[in-house]
Amino acid sequence: MAFLCLSYVLLVGFLSKSQLVTSQFNDKATVLVINEEIEVPGWGDNGTNFCNWRGITCNLNHLLVERLALPRLDLRGNVTLISELKALKQLDLSGNNFHGPIPSGFGNLSQLEFLDLSSNKFEGLIPRELGSLRSLKSLNLSNNLLVGEIPDELQGLERLEEFQISSNNFNGSIPSWVGNLTSLRVFTAYENELGGEIPDNLGSVSELKLLNLHSNQLKGPIPSNIFVMGKLEVLVLTQNRLSGGLPELVGNCQGLSNIRIGNNDLEGVIPKAIGNVSSLTYFEADDNNLSGDIISEFAQCSNLTLLNLASNVFSGVIPLSLDSL
């Protein structure tokens, strides 16, 4: 008799917005109420399994939602109830018109591995609760209206491979714990108001491939450690207040295709080790205080298609070997 009563509650009561019925056995009730909030085109079609609705991927039993991908649908509304989809591993809400704070309840999605909220109008602080997502591998909060500092609670995201927070209004400094994320491959925080120095441990314990921090207020040297592992492929640090020179260790990164360090306060000479960067395609170091000779080692970079050294204090002559580029 108790089983029949439970079945009645699940089948009859789930459409009420004021009394959301969640079940550990079936996410359909939750999905229907979420749709009342954000109105996804095609959701709720009669006679179809909710697991076949746009952007939904369920588990093997076709009962629990494991993936919700709704990018670029011009959606708006309250996304808080998505936090009731406890089996979610991937959540992509990018390129919509969601606004307001990021729901702190997203921190309860303990199985989440991928979270993309980029290109919306989310505002306020990064919820500290996101630091509870211990399975998270990719976090993209770029192109929103977020403010404040990067919360220290995120240092618990030890499996993070991609950390993207560009085009917001973050201030403060880049926390040193970012350099302790041993799985980190991509870190982008460009177009913010970040100051202080780039952590000197960044890249020293991970196989960092892409680092883009342009258009901030960063100062101090370019850390040598970002080149130690030799895995860096893209480095963009333009439009900051960086000083010192380009480290000799840049030669470790043979797969480095982009070096963009223009519009800073860099000085000294370009290291001859740049000739070891065989994959180099773009080298931009304009608007600095670099000096000495324009080195002939650039000619060893056979893939080089753009070399911008304008507005520096170089001396001597342009090497004839550069004619071969």
PDB file of C-alpha atoms in Angstrom, residues 13-235:
ATOM      1  CA  GLY A  13       2.070  15.859  -8.008  1.00  0.00           C
ATOM      2  CA  PHE A  14       5.120  16.730 -10.071  1.00  0.00           C
ATOM      3  CA  LEU A  15       3.793  19.531 -12.280  1.00  0.00           C
ATOM      4  CA  SER A  16       3.249  22.031  -9.461  1.00  0.00           C
ATOM      5  CA  LYS A  17       5.871  24.779  -9.442  1.00  0.00           C
ATOM      6  CA  SER A  18       5.184  25.467  -5.792  1.00  0.00           C
ATOM      7  CA  GLN A  19       5.902  21.878  -4.767  1.00  0.00           C
ATOM      8  CA  LEU A  20       8.702  20.419  -6.845  1.00  0.00           C
ATOM      9  CA  VAL A  21       8.903  16.654  -6.385  1.00  0.00           C
ATOM     10  CA  THR A  22      12.385  15.297  -6.960  1.00  0.00           C
ATOM     11  CA  SER A  23      13.139  11.617  -7.176  1.00  0.00           C
ATOM     12  CA  GLN A  24      16.355   9.690  -7.041  1.00  0.00           C
ATOM     13  CA  PHE A  25      14.845   7.352  -9.642  1.00  0.00           C
ATOM     14  CA  ASN A  26      13.597   9.710 -12.375  1.00  0.00           C
ATOM     15  CA  ASP A  27      14.483  13.272 -13.453  1.00  0.00           C
ATOM     16  CA  LYS A  28      11.432  13.878 -15.647  1.00  0.00           C
ATOM     17  CA  ALA A  29       9.551  15.780 -12.942  1.00  0.00           C
ATOM     18  CA  THR A  30      12.499  18.106 -12.429  1.00  0.00           C
ATOM     19  CA  VAL A  31      12.992  18.651 -16.159  1.00  0.00           C
ATOM     20  CA  LEU A  32       9.353  19.628 -16.613  1.00  0.00           C
ATOM     21  CA  VAL A  33       9.522  22.220 -13.847  1.00  0.00           C
ATOM     22  CA  ILE A  34      12.828  23.578 -15.203  1.00  0.00           C
ATOM     23  CA  ASN A  35      11.071  24.043 -18.529  1.00  0.00           C
ATOM     24  CA  GLU A  36       8.411  26.158 -16.873  1.00  0.00           C
ATOM     25  CA  GLU A  37      11.217  28.521 -15.882  1.00  0.00           C
ATOM     26  CA  ILE A  38      13.357  28.702 -19.045  1.00  0.00           C
ATOM     27  CA  GLU A  39      11.028  27.420 -21.815  1.00  0.00           C
ATOM     28  CA  VAL A  40      13.362  25.317 -23.945  1.00  0.00           C
ATOM     29  CA  PRO A  41      12.044  24.900 -27.515  1.00  0.00           C
ATOM     30  CA  GLY A  42      10.820  21.339 -28.081  1.00  0.00           C
ATOM     31  CA  TRP A  43      10.698  20.335 -24.442  1.00  0.00           C
ATOM     32  CA  GLY A  44       7.465  18.817 -23.198  1.00  0.00           C
ATOM     33  CA  ASP A  45       6.354  17.320 -26.515  1.00  0.00           C
ATOM     34  CA  ASN A  46       3.628  14.783 -25.807  1.00  0.00           C
ATOM     35  CA  GLY A  47       4.421  11.155 -26.436  1.00  0.00           C
ATOM     36  CA  THR A  48       8.197  11.524 -26.360  1.00  0.00           C
ATOM     37  CA  ASN A  49      10.721  10.350 -23.800  1.00  0.00           C
ATOM     38  CA  PHE A  50      12.216  13.366 -22.010  1.00  0.00           C
ATOM     39  CA  CYS A  51      15.655  11.844 -22.551  1.00  0.00           C
ATOM     40  CA  ASN A  52      15.203  12.553 -26.267  1.00  0.00           C
ATOM     41  CA  TRP A  53      14.440  16.244 -25.800  1.00  0.00           C
ATOM     42  CA  ARG A  54      16.869  18.836 -27.089  1.00  0.00           C
ATOM     43  CA  GLY A  55      20.163  18.927 -25.235  1.00  0.00           C
ATOM     44  CA  ILE A  56      19.389  16.094 -22.826  1.00  0.00           C
ATOM     45  CA  THR A  57      21.443  12.929 -22.498  1.00  0.00           C
ATOM     46  CA  CYS A  58      20.348  10.387 -19.898  1.00  0.00           C
ATOM     47  CA  ASN A  59      22.047   7.457 -18.251  1.00  0.00           C
ATOM     48  CA  LEU A  60      21.705   3.912 -19.564  1.00  0.00           C
ATOM     49  CA  ASN A  61      18.412   3.437 -17.723  1.00  0.00           C
ATOM     50  CA  HIS A  62      16.928   6.529 -19.424  1.00  0.00           C
ATOM     51  CA  LEU A  63      15.855   7.923 -16.072  1.00  0.00           C
ATOM     52  CA  LEU A  64      18.527  10.374 -14.891  1.00  0.00           C
ATOM     53  CA  VAL A  65      19.978  13.318 -16.814  1.00  0.00           C
ATOM     54  CA  GLU A  66      23.757  13.122 -17.141  1.00  0.00           C
ATOM     55  CA  ARG A  67      24.273  15.834 -19.751  1.00  0.00           C
ATOM     56  CA  LEU A  68      22.381  19.069 -20.337  1.00  0.00           C
ATOM     57  CA  ALA A  69      23.655  21.075 -23.325  1.00  0.00           C
ATOM     58  CA  LEU A  70      21.590  24.135 -24.244  1.00  0.00           C
ATOM     59  CA  PRO A  71      24.060  26.578 -25.827  1.00  0.00           C
ATOM     60  CA  ARG A  72      23.095  29.576 -27.972  1.00  0.00           C
ATOM     61  CA  LEU A  73      19.308  29.261 -27.698  1.00  0.00           C
ATOM     62  CA  ASP A  74      18.582  32.796 -26.459  1.00  0.00           C
ATOM     63  CA  LEU A  75      17.206  31.311 -23.240  1.00  0.00           C
ATOM     64  CA  ARG A  76      16.458  33.338 -20.133  1.00  0.00           C
ATOM     65  CA  GLY A  77      14.866  32.738 -16.758  1.00  0.00           C
ATOM     66  CA  ASN A  78      15.731  31.062 -13.475  1.00  0.00           C
ATOM     67  CA  VAL A  79      18.213  28.185 -13.737  1.00  0.00           C
ATOM     68  CA  THR A  80      18.359  27.401 -10.011  1.00  0.00           C
ATOM     69  CA  LEU A  81      16.335  24.179 -10.307  1.00  0.00           C
ATOM     70  CA  ILE A  82      18.975  22.638 -12.571  1.00  0.00           C
ATOM     71  CA  SER A  83      20.827  21.937  -9.332  1.00  0.00           C
ATOM     72  CA  GLU A  84      18.218  19.230  -8.640  1.00  0.00           C
ATOM     73  CA  LEU A  85      19.578  17.096 -11.503  1.00  0.00           C
ATOM     74  CA  LYS A  86      21.948  15.288  -9.178  1.00  0.00           C
ATOM     75  CA  ALA A  87      23.395  12.921 -11.788  1.00  0.00           C
ATOM     76  CA  LEU A  88      24.621  15.730 -14.071  1.00  0.00           C
ATOM     77  CA  LYS A  89      28.151  15.314 -15.381  1.00  0.00           C
ATOM     78  CA  GLN A  90      28.056  18.024 -18.055  1.00  0.00           C
ATOM     79  CA  LEU A  91      26.191  21.342 -18.009  1.00  0.00           C
ATOM     80  CA  ASP A  92      26.456  23.796 -20.913  1.00  0.00           C
ATOM     81  CA  LEU A  93      24.327  26.950 -20.750  1.00  0.00           C
ATOM     82  CA  SER A  94      26.701  29.123 -22.782  1.00  0.00           C
ATOM     83  CA  GLY A  95      25.591  31.836 -25.175  1.00  0.00           C
ATOM     84  CA  ASN A  96      22.186  32.600 -23.662  1.00  0.00           C
ATOM     85  CA  ASN A  97      20.649  35.522 -21.765  1.00  0.00           C
ATOM     86  CA  PHE A  98      20.677  34.198 -18.227  1.00  0.00           C
ATOM     87  CA  HIS A  99      21.306  36.878 -15.631  1.00  0.00           C
ATOM     88  CA  GLY A 100      21.495  37.347 -11.896  1.00  0.00           C
ATOM     89  CA  PRO A 101      23.891  35.453  -9.632  1.00  0.00           C
ATOM     90  CA  ILE A 102      25.218  32.009 -10.472  1.00  0.00           C
ATOM     91  CA  PRO A 103      23.123  29.642  -8.306  1.00  0.00           C
ATOM     92  CA  SER A 104      25.083  28.451  -5.299  1.00  0.00           C
ATOM     93  CA  GLY A 105      23.153  25.187  -5.597  1.00  0.00           C
ATOM     94  CA  PHE A 106      25.309  24.250  -8.580  1.00  0.00           C
ATOM     95  CA  GLY A 107      27.892  23.383  -5.944  1.00  0.00           C
ATOM     96  CA  ASN A 108      25.727  20.384  -4.993  1.00  0.00           C
ATOM     97  CA  LEU A 109      26.172  18.733  -8.396  1.00  0.00           C
ATOM     98  CA  SER A 110      28.811  16.408  -7.012  1.00  0.00           C
ATOM     99  CA  GLN A 111      29.288  14.418 -10.224  1.00  0.00           C
ATOM    100  CA  LEU A 112      29.758  17.454 -12.472  1.00  0.00           C
ATOM    101  CA  GLU A 113      32.844  17.304 -14.706  1.00  0.00           C
ATOM    102  CA  PHE A 114      32.072  20.091 -17.207  1.00  0.00           C
ATOM    103  CA  LEU A 115      30.456  23.469 -16.464  1.00  0.00           C
ATOM    104  CA  ASP A 116      30.132  26.159 -19.142  1.00  0.00           C
ATOM    105  CA  LEU A 117      28.206  29.312 -18.229  1.00  0.00           C
ATOM    106  CA  SER A 118      30.098  31.593 -20.618  1.00  0.00           C
ATOM    107  CA  SER A 119      28.580  34.387 -22.711  1.00  0.00           C
ATOM    108  CA  ASN A 120      25.603  35.168 -20.502  1.00  0.00           C
ATOM    109  CA  LYS A 121      24.843  38.031 -18.127  1.00  0.00           C
ATOM    110  CA  PHE A 122      25.549  36.338 -14.827  1.00  0.00           C
ATOM    111  CA  GLU A 123      26.608  38.864 -12.221  1.00  0.00           C
ATOM    112  CA  GLY A 124      27.929  39.057  -8.697  1.00  0.00           C
ATOM    113  CA  LEU A 125      30.619  36.881  -7.167  1.00  0.00           C
ATOM    114  CA  ILE A 126      31.739  33.390  -8.110  1.00  0.00           C
ATOM    115  CA  PRO A 127      29.855  31.190  -5.613  1.00  0.00           C
ATOM    116  CA  ARG A 128      32.242  29.697  -3.103  1.00  0.00           C
ATOM    117  CA  GLU A 129      30.124  26.545  -3.243  1.00  0.00           C
ATOM    118  CA  LEU A 130      31.593  25.722  -6.659  1.00  0.00           C
ATOM    119  CA  GLY A 131      34.700  24.664  -4.771  1.00  0.00           C
ATOM    120  CA  SER A 132      32.803  21.520  -3.758  1.00  0.00           C
ATOM    121  CA  LEU A 133      32.763  20.207  -7.336  1.00  0.00           C
ATOM    122  CA  ARG A 134      35.660  17.820  -6.786  1.00  0.00           C
ATOM    123  CA  SER A 135      35.095  15.987 -10.092  1.00  0.00           C
ATOM    124  CA  LEU A 136      35.142  19.166 -12.204  1.00  0.00           C
ATOM    125  CA  LYS A 137      37.593  19.159 -15.118  1.00  0.00           C
ATOM    126  CA  SER A 138      36.420  22.206 -17.073  1.00  0.00           C
ATOM    127  CA  LEU A 139      35.052  25.500 -15.716  1.00  0.00           C
ATOM    128  CA  ASN A 140      34.172  28.331 -18.113  1.00  0.00           C
ATOM    129  CA  LEU A 141      32.671  31.525 -16.683  1.00  0.00           C
ATOM    130  CA  SER A 142      33.987  33.848 -19.409  1.00  0.00           C
ATOM    131  CA  ASN A 143      32.127  36.802 -20.890  1.00  0.00           C
ATOM    132  CA  ASN A 144      29.738  37.592 -18.060  1.00  0.00           C
ATOM    133  CA  LEU A 145      29.357  40.457 -15.584  1.00  0.00           C
ATOM    134  CA  LEU A 146      31.053  38.769 -12.647  1.00  0.00           C
ATOM    135  CA  VAL A 147      32.998  40.798 -10.086  1.00  0.00           C
ATOM    136  CA  GLY A 148      35.176  40.383  -7.024  1.00  0.00           C
ATOM    137  CA  GLU A 149      38.160  38.167  -6.418  1.00  0.00           C
ATOM    138  CA  ILE A 150      38.778  34.569  -7.427  1.00  0.00           C
ATOM    139  CA  PRO A 151      37.598  32.691  -4.307  1.00  0.00           C
ATOM    140  CA  ASP A 152      40.117  30.504  -2.508  1.00  0.00           C
ATOM    141  CA  GLU A 153      37.496  27.768  -2.198  1.00  0.00           C
ATOM    142  CA  LEU A 154      38.161  26.903  -5.852  1.00  0.00           C
ATOM    143  CA  GLN A 155      41.562  25.505  -4.923  1.00  0.00           C
ATOM    144  CA  GLY A 156      39.673  22.318  -4.068  1.00  0.00           C
ATOM    145  CA  LEU A 157      39.094  21.712  -7.791  1.00  0.00           C
ATOM    146  CA  GLU A 158      42.161  19.511  -8.019  1.00  0.00           C
ATOM    147  CA  ARG A 159      41.096  17.796 -11.258  1.00  0.00           C
ATOM    148  CA  LEU A 160      40.616  21.049 -13.146  1.00  0.00           C
ATOM    149  CA  GLU A 161      42.114  20.972 -16.648  1.00  0.00           C
ATOM    150  CA  GLU A 162      40.494  24.102 -18.105  1.00  0.00           C
ATOM    151  CA  PHE A 163      39.887  27.247 -16.045  1.00  0.00           C
ATOM    152  CA  GLN A 164      38.427  30.137 -18.044  1.00  0.00           C
ATOM    153  CA  ILE A 165      37.207  33.387 -16.463  1.00  0.00           C
ATOM    154  CA  SER A 166      37.936  35.951 -19.179  1.00  0.00           C
ATOM    155  CA  SER A 167      35.970  39.107 -20.016  1.00  0.00           C
ATOM    156  CA  ASN A 168      34.489  39.838 -16.605  1.00  0.00           C
ATOM    157  CA  ASN A 169      35.301  42.442 -13.962  1.00  0.00           C
ATOM    158  CA  PHE A 170      37.420  40.395 -11.577  1.00  0.00           C
ATOM    159  CA  ASN A 171      39.922  42.243  -9.408  1.00  0.00           C
ATOM    160  CA  GLY A 172      42.498  41.268  -6.847  1.00  0.00           C
ATOM    161  CA  SER A 173      45.347  39.009  -7.872  1.00  0.00           C
ATOM    162  CA  ILE A 174      45.711  35.565  -9.401  1.00  0.00           C
ATOM    163  CA  PRO A 175      45.869  33.211  -6.383  1.00  0.00           C
ATOM    164  CA  SER A 176      49.051  31.192  -5.994  1.00  0.00           C
ATOM    165  CA  TRP A 177      46.995  28.006  -5.667  1.00  0.00           C
ATOM    166  CA  VAL A 178      46.226  28.186  -9.404  1.00  0.00           C
ATOM    167  CA  GLY A 179      49.824  27.093  -9.870  1.00  0.00           C
ATOM    168  CA  ASN A 180      49.173  24.028  -7.710  1.00  0.00           C
ATOM    169  CA  LEU A 181      46.488  22.611 -10.014  1.00  0.00           C
ATOM    170  CA  THR A 182      48.475  19.687 -11.354  1.00  0.00           C
ATOM    171  CA  SER A 183      46.078  18.850 -14.201  1.00  0.00           C
ATOM    172  CA  LEU A 184      45.740  22.422 -15.515  1.00  0.00           C
ATOM    173  CA  ARG A 185      46.118  22.715 -19.298  1.00  0.00           C
ATOM    174  CA  VAL A 186      44.232  25.941 -20.089  1.00  0.00           C
ATOM    175  CA  PHE A 187      44.050  29.114 -17.993  1.00  0.00           C
ATOM    176  CA  THR A 188      42.452  32.231 -19.481  1.00  0.00           C
ATOM    177  CA  ALA A 189      41.679  35.341 -17.444  1.00  0.00           C
ATOM    178  CA  TYR A 190      42.067  38.087 -20.030  1.00  0.00           C
ATOM    179  CA  GLU A 191      40.084  41.342 -20.055  1.00  0.00           C
ATOM    180  CA  ASN A 192      39.616  41.718 -16.316  1.00  0.00           C
ATOM    181  CA  GLU A 193      41.067  44.058 -13.699  1.00  0.00           C
ATOM    182  CA  LEU A 194      43.504  41.609 -12.148  1.00  0.00           C
ATOM    183  CA  GLY A 195      46.645  43.058 -10.582  1.00  0.00           C
ATOM    184  CA  GLY A 196      49.677  41.832  -8.729  1.00  0.00           C
ATOM    185  CA  GLU A 197      52.172  39.406 -10.186  1.00  0.00           C
ATOM    186  CA  ILE A 198      51.685  36.232 -12.176  1.00  0.00           C
ATOM    187  CA  PRO A 199      52.234  33.411  -9.633  1.00  0.00           C
ATOM    188  CA  ASP A 200      55.794  32.173 -10.026  1.00  0.00           C
ATOM    189  CA  ASN A 201      54.682  28.561  -9.611  1.00  0.00           C
ATOM    190  CA  LEU A 202      52.217  28.713 -12.505  1.00  0.00           C
ATOM    191  CA  GLY A 203      53.020  25.902 -14.911  1.00  0.00           C
ATOM    192  CA  SER A 204      55.697  24.343 -12.735  1.00  0.00           C
ATOM    193  CA  VAL A 205      53.611  21.316 -11.725  1.00  0.00           C
ATOM    194  CA  SER A 206      51.234  21.035 -14.674  1.00  0.00           C
ATOM    195  CA  GLU A 207      51.468  20.596 -18.420  1.00  0.00           C
ATOM    196  CA  LEU A 208      50.120  24.079 -19.106  1.00  0.00           C
ATOM    197  CA  LYS A 209      49.403  24.545 -22.808  1.00  0.00           C
ATOM    198  CA  LEU A 210      47.488  27.822 -23.052  1.00  0.00           C
ATOM    199  CA  LEU A 211      47.955  30.905 -20.877  1.00  0.00           C
ATOM    200  CA  ASN A 212      46.065  34.059 -21.847  1.00  0.00           C
ATOM    201  CA  LEU A 213      46.091  36.964 -19.394  1.00  0.00           C
ATOM    202  CA  HIS A 214      46.011  39.949 -21.741  1.00  0.00           C
ATOM    203  CA  SER A 215      44.390  43.277 -20.856  1.00  0.00           C
ATOM    204  CA  ASN A 216      44.770  43.275 -17.090  1.00  0.00           C
ATOM    205  CA  GLN A 217      46.955  45.255 -14.687  1.00  0.00           C
ATOM    206  CA  LEU A 218      49.530  42.562 -14.004  1.00  0.00           C
ATOM    207  CA  LYS A 219      53.035  43.637 -13.050  1.00  0.00           C
ATOM    208  CA  GLY A 220      56.347  42.021 -12.243  1.00  0.00           C
ATOM    209  CA  PRO A 221      58.270  39.484 -14.330  1.00  0.00           C
ATOM    210  CA  ILE A 222      57.144  36.778 -16.707  1.00  0.00           C
ATOM    211  CA  PRO A 223      57.724  33.672 -14.535  1.00  0.00           C
ATOM    212  CA  SER A 224      60.312  31.257 -15.898  1.00  0.00           C
ATOM    213  CA  ASN A 225      58.328  28.336 -14.522  1.00  0.00           C
ATOM    214  CA  ILE A 226      55.621  28.617 -17.176  1.00  0.00           C
ATOM    215  CA  PHE A 227      58.215  27.238 -19.602  1.00  0.00           C
ATOM    216  CA  VAL A 228      59.723  24.542 -17.352  1.00  0.00           C
ATOM    217  CA  MET A 229      57.520  21.637 -18.432  1.00  0.00           C
ATOM    218  CA  GLY A 230      57.972  22.509 -22.102  1.00  0.00           C
ATOM    219  CA  LYS A 231      54.302  21.999 -22.986  1.00  0.00           C
ATOM    220  CA  LEU A 232      53.214  25.620 -23.522  1.00  0.00           C
ATOM    221  CA  GLU A 233      51.635  26.243 -26.937  1.00  0.00           C
ATOM    222  CA  VAL A 234      50.031  29.699 -26.607  1.00  0.00           C
ATOM    223  CA  LEU A 235      51.217  32.608 -24.435  1.00  0.00           C
TER     224      LEU A 235
END
